Structures are given as C-alpha cells and as structure tokens.
CSV table of C-alpha atoms in Angstrom, one decimal:
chain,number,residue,atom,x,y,z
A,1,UNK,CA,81.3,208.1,94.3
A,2,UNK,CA,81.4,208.9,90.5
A,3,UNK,CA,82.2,207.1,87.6
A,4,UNK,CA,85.4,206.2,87.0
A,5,UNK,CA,85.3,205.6,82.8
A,6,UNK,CA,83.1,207.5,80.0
A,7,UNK,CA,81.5,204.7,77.7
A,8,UNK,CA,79.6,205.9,75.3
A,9,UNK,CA,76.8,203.2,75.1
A,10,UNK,CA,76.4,203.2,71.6
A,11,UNK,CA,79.7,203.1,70.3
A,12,UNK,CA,79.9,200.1,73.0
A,13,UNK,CA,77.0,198.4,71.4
A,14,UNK,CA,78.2,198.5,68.0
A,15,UNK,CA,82.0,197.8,68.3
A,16,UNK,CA,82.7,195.8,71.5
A,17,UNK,CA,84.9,193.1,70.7
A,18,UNK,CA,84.4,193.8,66.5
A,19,UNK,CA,86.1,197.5,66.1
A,20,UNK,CA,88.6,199.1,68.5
A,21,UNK,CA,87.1,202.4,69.7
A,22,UNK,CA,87.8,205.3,72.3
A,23,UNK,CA,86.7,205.2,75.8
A,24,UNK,CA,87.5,208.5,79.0
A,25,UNK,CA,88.2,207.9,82.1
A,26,UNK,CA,89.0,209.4,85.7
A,27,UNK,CA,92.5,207.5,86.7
A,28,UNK,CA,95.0,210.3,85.8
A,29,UNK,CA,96.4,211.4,89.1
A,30,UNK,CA,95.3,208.4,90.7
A,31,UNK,CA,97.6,207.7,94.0
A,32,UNK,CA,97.7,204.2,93.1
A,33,UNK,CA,99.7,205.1,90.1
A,34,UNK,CA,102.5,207.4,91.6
A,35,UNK,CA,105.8,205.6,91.0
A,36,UNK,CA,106.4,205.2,94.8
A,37,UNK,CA,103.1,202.7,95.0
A,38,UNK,CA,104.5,201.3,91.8
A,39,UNK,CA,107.6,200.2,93.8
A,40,UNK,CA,105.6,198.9,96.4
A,41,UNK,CA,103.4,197.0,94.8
A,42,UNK,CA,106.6,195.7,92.2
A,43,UNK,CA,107.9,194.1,95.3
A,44,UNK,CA,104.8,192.3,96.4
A,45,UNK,CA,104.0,190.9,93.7
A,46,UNK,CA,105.7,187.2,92.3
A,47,UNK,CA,108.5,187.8,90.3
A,48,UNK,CA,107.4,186.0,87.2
A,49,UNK,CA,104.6,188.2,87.4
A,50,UNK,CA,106.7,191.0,86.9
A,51,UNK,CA,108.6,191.3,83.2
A,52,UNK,CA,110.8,194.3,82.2
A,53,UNK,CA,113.1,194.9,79.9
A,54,UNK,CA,114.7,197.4,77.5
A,55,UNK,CA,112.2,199.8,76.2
A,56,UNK,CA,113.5,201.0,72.6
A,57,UNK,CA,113.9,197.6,70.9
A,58,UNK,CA,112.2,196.7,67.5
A,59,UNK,CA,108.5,196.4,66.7
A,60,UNK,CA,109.6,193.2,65.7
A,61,UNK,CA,111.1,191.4,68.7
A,62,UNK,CA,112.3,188.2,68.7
A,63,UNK,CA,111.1,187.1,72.8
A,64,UNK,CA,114.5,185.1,73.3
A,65,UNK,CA,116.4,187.9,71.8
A,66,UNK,CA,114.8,190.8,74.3
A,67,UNK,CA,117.8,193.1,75.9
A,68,UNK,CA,118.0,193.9,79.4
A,69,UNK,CA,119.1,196.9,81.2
A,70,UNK,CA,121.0,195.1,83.9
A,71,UNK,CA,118.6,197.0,86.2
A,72,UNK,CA,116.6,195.3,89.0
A,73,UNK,CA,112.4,195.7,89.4
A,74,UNK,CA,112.7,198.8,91.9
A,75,UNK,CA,115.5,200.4,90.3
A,76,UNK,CA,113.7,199.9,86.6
A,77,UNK,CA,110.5,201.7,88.1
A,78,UNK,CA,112.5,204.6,89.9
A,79,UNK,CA,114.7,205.3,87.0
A,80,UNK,CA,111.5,205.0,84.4
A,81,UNK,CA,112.3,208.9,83.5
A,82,UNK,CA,115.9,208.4,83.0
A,83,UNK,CA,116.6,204.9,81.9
A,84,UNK,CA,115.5,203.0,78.6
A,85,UNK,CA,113.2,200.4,80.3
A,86,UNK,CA,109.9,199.0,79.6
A,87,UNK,CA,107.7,197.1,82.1
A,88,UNK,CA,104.5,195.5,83.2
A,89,UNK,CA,103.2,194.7,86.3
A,90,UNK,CA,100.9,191.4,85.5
A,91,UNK,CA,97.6,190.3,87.8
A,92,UNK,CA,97.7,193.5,90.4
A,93,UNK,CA,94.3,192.7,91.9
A,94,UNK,CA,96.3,190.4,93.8
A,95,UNK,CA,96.8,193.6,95.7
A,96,UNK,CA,93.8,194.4,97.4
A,97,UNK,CA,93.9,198.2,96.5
A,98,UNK,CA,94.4,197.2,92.7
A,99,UNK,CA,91.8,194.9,92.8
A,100,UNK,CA,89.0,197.3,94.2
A,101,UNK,CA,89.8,199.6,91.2
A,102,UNK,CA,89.9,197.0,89.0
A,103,UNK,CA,86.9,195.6,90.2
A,104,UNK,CA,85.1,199.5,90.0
A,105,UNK,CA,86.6,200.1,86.3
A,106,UNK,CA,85.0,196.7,84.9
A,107,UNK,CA,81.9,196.8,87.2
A,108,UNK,CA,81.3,199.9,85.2
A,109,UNK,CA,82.2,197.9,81.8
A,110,UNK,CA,79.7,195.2,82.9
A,111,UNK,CA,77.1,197.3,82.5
A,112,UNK,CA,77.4,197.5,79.0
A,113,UNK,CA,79.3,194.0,78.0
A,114,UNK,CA,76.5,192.0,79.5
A,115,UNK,CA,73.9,192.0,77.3
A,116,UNK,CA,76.2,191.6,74.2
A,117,UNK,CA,78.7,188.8,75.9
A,118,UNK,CA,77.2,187.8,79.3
A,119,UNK,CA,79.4,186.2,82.0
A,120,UNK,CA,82.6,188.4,82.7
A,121,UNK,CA,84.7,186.4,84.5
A,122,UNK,CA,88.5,186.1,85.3
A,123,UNK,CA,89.0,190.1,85.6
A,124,UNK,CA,92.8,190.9,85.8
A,125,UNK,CA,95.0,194.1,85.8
A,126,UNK,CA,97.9,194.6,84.2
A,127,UNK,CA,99.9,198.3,84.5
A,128,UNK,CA,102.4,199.4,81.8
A,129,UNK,CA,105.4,201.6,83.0
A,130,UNK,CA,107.4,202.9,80.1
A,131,UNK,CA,110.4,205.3,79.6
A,132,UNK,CA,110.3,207.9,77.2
A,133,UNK,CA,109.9,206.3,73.3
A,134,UNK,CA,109.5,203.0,74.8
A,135,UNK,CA,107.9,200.3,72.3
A,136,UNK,CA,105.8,197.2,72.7
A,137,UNK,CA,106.6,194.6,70.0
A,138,UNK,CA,103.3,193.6,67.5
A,139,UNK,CA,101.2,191.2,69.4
A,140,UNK,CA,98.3,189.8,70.3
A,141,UNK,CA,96.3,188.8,73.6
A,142,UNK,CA,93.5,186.6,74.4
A,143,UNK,CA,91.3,188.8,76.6
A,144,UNK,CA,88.9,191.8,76.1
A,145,UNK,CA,90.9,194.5,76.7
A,146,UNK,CA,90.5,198.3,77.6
A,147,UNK,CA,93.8,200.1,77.8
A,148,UNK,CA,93.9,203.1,80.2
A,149,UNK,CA,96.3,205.8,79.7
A,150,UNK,CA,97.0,207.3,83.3
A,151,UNK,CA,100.4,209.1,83.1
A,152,UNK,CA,102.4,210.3,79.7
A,153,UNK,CA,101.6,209.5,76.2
A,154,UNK,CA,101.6,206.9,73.6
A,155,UNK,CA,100.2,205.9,70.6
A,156,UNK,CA,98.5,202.4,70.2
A,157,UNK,CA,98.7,201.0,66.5
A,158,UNK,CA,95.9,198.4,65.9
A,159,UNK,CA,95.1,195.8,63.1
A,160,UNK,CA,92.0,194.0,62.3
A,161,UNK,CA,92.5,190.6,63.6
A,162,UNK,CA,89.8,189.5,61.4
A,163,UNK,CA,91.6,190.1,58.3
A,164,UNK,CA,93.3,187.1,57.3
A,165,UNK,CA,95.6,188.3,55.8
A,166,UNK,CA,97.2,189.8,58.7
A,167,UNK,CA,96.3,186.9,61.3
A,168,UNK,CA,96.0,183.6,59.4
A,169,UNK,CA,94.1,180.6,61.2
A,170,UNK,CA,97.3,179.1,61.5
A,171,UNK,CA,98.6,181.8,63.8
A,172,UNK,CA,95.6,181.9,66.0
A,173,UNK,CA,96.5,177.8,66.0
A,174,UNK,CA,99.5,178.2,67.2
A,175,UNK,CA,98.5,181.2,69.5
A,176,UNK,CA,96.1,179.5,71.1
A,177,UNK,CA,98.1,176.5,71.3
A,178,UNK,CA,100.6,178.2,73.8
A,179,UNK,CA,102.8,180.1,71.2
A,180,UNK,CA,104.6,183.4,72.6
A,181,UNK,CA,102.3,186.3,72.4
A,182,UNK,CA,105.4,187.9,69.8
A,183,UNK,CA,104.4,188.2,65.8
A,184,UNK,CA,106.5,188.9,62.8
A,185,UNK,CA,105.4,192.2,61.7
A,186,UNK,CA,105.9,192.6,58.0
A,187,UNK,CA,105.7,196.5,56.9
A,188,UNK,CA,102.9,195.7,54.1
A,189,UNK,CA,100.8,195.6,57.3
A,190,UNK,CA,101.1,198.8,58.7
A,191,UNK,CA,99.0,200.5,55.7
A,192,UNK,CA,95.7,198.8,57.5
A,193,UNK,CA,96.7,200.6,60.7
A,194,UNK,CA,94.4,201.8,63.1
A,195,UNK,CA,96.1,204.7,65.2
A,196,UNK,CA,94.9,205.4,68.9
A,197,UNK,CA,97.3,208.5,69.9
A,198,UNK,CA,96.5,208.3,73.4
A,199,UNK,CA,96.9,210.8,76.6
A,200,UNK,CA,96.1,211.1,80.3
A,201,UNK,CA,92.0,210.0,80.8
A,202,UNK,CA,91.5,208.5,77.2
A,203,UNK,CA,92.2,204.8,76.6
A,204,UNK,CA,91.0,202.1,74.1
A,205,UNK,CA,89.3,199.0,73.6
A,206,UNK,CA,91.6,196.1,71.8
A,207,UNK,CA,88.9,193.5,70.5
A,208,UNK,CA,90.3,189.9,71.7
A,209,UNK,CA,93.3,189.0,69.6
A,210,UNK,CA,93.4,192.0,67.4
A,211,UNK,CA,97.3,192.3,66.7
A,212,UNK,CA,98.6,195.7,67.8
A,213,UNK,CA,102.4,197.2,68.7
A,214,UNK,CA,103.0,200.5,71.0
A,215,UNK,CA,105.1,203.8,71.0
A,216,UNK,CA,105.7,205.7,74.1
A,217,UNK,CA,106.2,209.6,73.6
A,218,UNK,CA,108.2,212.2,74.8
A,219,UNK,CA,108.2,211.3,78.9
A,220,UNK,CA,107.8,208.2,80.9
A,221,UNK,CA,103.9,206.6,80.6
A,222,UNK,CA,102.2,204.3,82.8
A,223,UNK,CA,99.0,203.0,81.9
A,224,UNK,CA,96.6,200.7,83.3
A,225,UNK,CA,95.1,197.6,81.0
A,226,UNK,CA,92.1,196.3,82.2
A,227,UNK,CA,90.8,192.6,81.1
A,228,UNK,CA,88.4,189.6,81.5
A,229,UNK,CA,87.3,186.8,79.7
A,230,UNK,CA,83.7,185.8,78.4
A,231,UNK,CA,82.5,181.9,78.3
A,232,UNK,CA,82.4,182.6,74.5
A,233,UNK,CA,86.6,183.2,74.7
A,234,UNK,CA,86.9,179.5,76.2
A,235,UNK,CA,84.7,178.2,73.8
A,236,UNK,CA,87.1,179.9,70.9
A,237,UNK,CA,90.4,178.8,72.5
A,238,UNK,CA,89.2,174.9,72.7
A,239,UNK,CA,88.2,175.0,68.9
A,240,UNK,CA,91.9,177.0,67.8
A,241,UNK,CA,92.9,174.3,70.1
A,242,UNK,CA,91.6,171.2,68.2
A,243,UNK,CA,92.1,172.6,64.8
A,244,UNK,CA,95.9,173.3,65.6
A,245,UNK,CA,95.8,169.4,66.7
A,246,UNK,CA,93.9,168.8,63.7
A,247,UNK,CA,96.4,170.5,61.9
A,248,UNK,CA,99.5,168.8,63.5
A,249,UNK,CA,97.8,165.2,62.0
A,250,UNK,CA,97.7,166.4,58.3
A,251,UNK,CA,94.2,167.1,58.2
A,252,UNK,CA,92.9,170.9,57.3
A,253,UNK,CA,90.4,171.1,59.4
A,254,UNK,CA,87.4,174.2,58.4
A,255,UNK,CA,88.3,177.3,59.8
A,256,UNK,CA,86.8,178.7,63.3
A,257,UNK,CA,83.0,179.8,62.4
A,258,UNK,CA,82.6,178.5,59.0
A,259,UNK,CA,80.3,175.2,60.5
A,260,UNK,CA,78.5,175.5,63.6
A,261,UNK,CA,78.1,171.7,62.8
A,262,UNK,CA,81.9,171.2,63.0
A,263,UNK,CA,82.5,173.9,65.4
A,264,UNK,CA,80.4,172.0,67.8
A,265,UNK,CA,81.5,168.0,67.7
A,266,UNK,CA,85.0,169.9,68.3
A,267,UNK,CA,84.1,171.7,71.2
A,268,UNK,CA,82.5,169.3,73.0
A,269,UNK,CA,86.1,166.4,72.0
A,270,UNK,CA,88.0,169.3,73.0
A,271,UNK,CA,85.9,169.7,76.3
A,272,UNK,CA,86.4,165.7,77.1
A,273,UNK,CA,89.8,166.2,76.2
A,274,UNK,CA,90.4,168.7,78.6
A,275,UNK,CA,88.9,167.1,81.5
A,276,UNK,CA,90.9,163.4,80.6
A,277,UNK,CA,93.6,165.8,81.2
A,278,UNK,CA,92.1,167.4,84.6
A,279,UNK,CA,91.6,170.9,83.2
A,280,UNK,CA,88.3,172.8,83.5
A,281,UNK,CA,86.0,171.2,81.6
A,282,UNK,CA,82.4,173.4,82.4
C-alpha cells in the first residue's frame, strides 16, 4: 500500500508545532468520505459527539447564541449541498474503519513528529461537513493538528498563537481552564493573517492553540482533521492550569516559559493536585 500524506521532511522539521505549513495527501475520493458512509457513521456515533449547526453565522460566534437549522444529524448530512448547515463528526476512530485510516495518516506523521516531540498519544479524528460558504468561528484547540481537505474547498485563516497580542496568557488561562473553544475576533487581527486556500489532497498543519476561523467555498466540503497529543501538551495544560488558579488568588504568576525554575515547582503541585483529585497524574 502507498502513502497516504506528502510531508515534506524539512518543512516538518523546521515548522512542526512553530509555523503552520502545507502538507498533500491521497484521501480525495476516499469511500469513507461519500456522504452515504457519513450518514452511517453520524448514526453510530454518541450524539454529543456529533455538533451541527447553521453554517453562515459570524466569524465571531457567541457558543450560546449558535442558530440551528431545525434539521436532524442525517437529514443535515444528506442536505449538506442544499441546506445552510455546518457539522463535525468528533472521535471517528471509534469506528473501526475511521480508526484504521486514522491510525495509517498519523503512523505516517509519526515518522517525522517523533524525533522533534516523542510520545504521540491520544490520536483522534474529527471530519468537517460543510455546505457551501459555511464558516467556522475564530478558535483555538489544544491538539497538533493536520487538517485534510477531502471534498470541496475552503480557505483556513491562521494567527500566530505566539503573538501576544493576539492570544494573551490570560486567554490560554482561561482556555486551558475549560473555557469554550470560541474567541472574540477583533478586525485589527486579521492584518497578521496566514491564509491556507485549500482544495481536494492539500491540507495544513495548525500548531497547538494557534487561533484560526474557516470559510467554505462555492460547494459543500468535507474534510478530515487529524490530531494527537504529545507528553509535552499535558505538561503545558497543568502549568496554564496553575497560573489561571494563580491568577484567580490575586497573584500574577510569570508567564508559561519564562522560569523553568517556576515552571517546574508548578508542574509537579499541579501534578499532586491532579491526582488528590483522581485524575491522571503520570
């Protein structure tokens, strides 16, 4: 069998989880991807892991305030090319077709992530079906991320989530600290854009909490996001964690990175913390 994804290895090297950049792939056409297996697999899955919507709503998108279409999940999917809808189907390895091509796409990803963040763990799959000028609010997510566009076209709008003045440590706080994935876009912002028009077999890589929004074109789009984590991400989370309790005390605790010292007694409180509380502590 041949490779499912193009990587170029030094592009890899030099941007993975610093600098979105480009990546190819084989999925276009993919069976697994006709909107039939969509339906099918929309049905087996749990419904909160299922989350639709309608699709033209603002780039700034209040969660509570989302609109419905008064559609149901099969009807949504079969009506993609008509309908204003927007939809993702969340954890699909849970289907054991999914999660062999899942598995294939990030074995392939391994390859290269490895030596620069060892341990990929916790791979999930996440598939985007999206009617015709659909958008996806600004956002962020806590996972390395390449986004795979199978069917249709869209462009992916990116912002450097190291630039604080775009993502402030107190939003990562809050992020981290179970705050809606949702952020207030203001339009200052969209002059540091990174634009990723995207078609069938190209996709991106969305470095881990790098705030990005989404415009469908022309016809309906499904593409396929595919994730892990790194022992490095937990590591991350538990410090936002602790500085966003910090935080909550009055103190103002040093940013994420700026004292390995600091960085350190916090991850290990935060790691006691967590298991007091039962959670995974190794």
């Amino acid at each position: 069998m041949g490779t499912l994804l193009d990587i170029d290895a030094a592009a890899f090297k030099a941007n993975f989880n610093q600098k979105p950049f480009r990546v190819g792939h084989r999925l276009a056409g993919h069976p697994l991807f006709a909107l039939p297996r969509l339906v099918e697999l929309s049905l087996s899955l749990p419904a909160d892991s299922v989350e639709y919507n309608a699709g033209q709503i603002p780039i700034n998108m209040d969660p509570k305030l989302t609109p419905r279409t008064g559609l149901g999940v099969e009807e949504t999917i079969r009506r993609i090319e008509e309908h204003n809808s927007w939809m993702v189907l969340k954890y699909v390895e849970r289907d054991a077709a999914y999660r062999t091509l899942l598995q294939q796409c990030l074995d392939e990803v391994r390859v290269h992530s490895d030596p620069l963040c060892p341990g990929m763990d916790l791979p999930q799959g996440f598939i985007f079906i999206s009617s015709a000028n659909a958008v996806t609010p600004y956002h962020m997510d806590p996972e390395h991320n390449f986004l795979l566009q199978v069917r249709g076209s869209k462009v992916m709008t990116v912002f450097n989530g190291r630039d604080r003045d775009l993502l402030s440590e107190e939003d990562l706080e809050r992020f981290y600290g179970g705050a809606h994935r949702n952020m207030v876009f203001k339009d200052e912002y969209q002059q540091r854009a990174m634009q990723f028009p995207l078609d069938p077999g190209q996709g991106v890589h969305v470095p881990v909490t790098f705030p990005h929004h989404v415009r469908v074109g022309a016809g309906y789009s499904v593409s396929f996001s595919i994730t892990f984590r790194t022992p490095d991400l937990d590591r991350r989370q538990l410090l936002y964690e602790m500085n966003g309790r910090l935080r909550a005390r009055g103190y103002h605790p040093r940013p994420v990175g700026q004292s390995s010292l600091r960085d350190s007694v916090k991850y290990q409180t935060a790691r006691v913390l967590r298991r007091i509380k039962g959670g995974r502590g190794d």
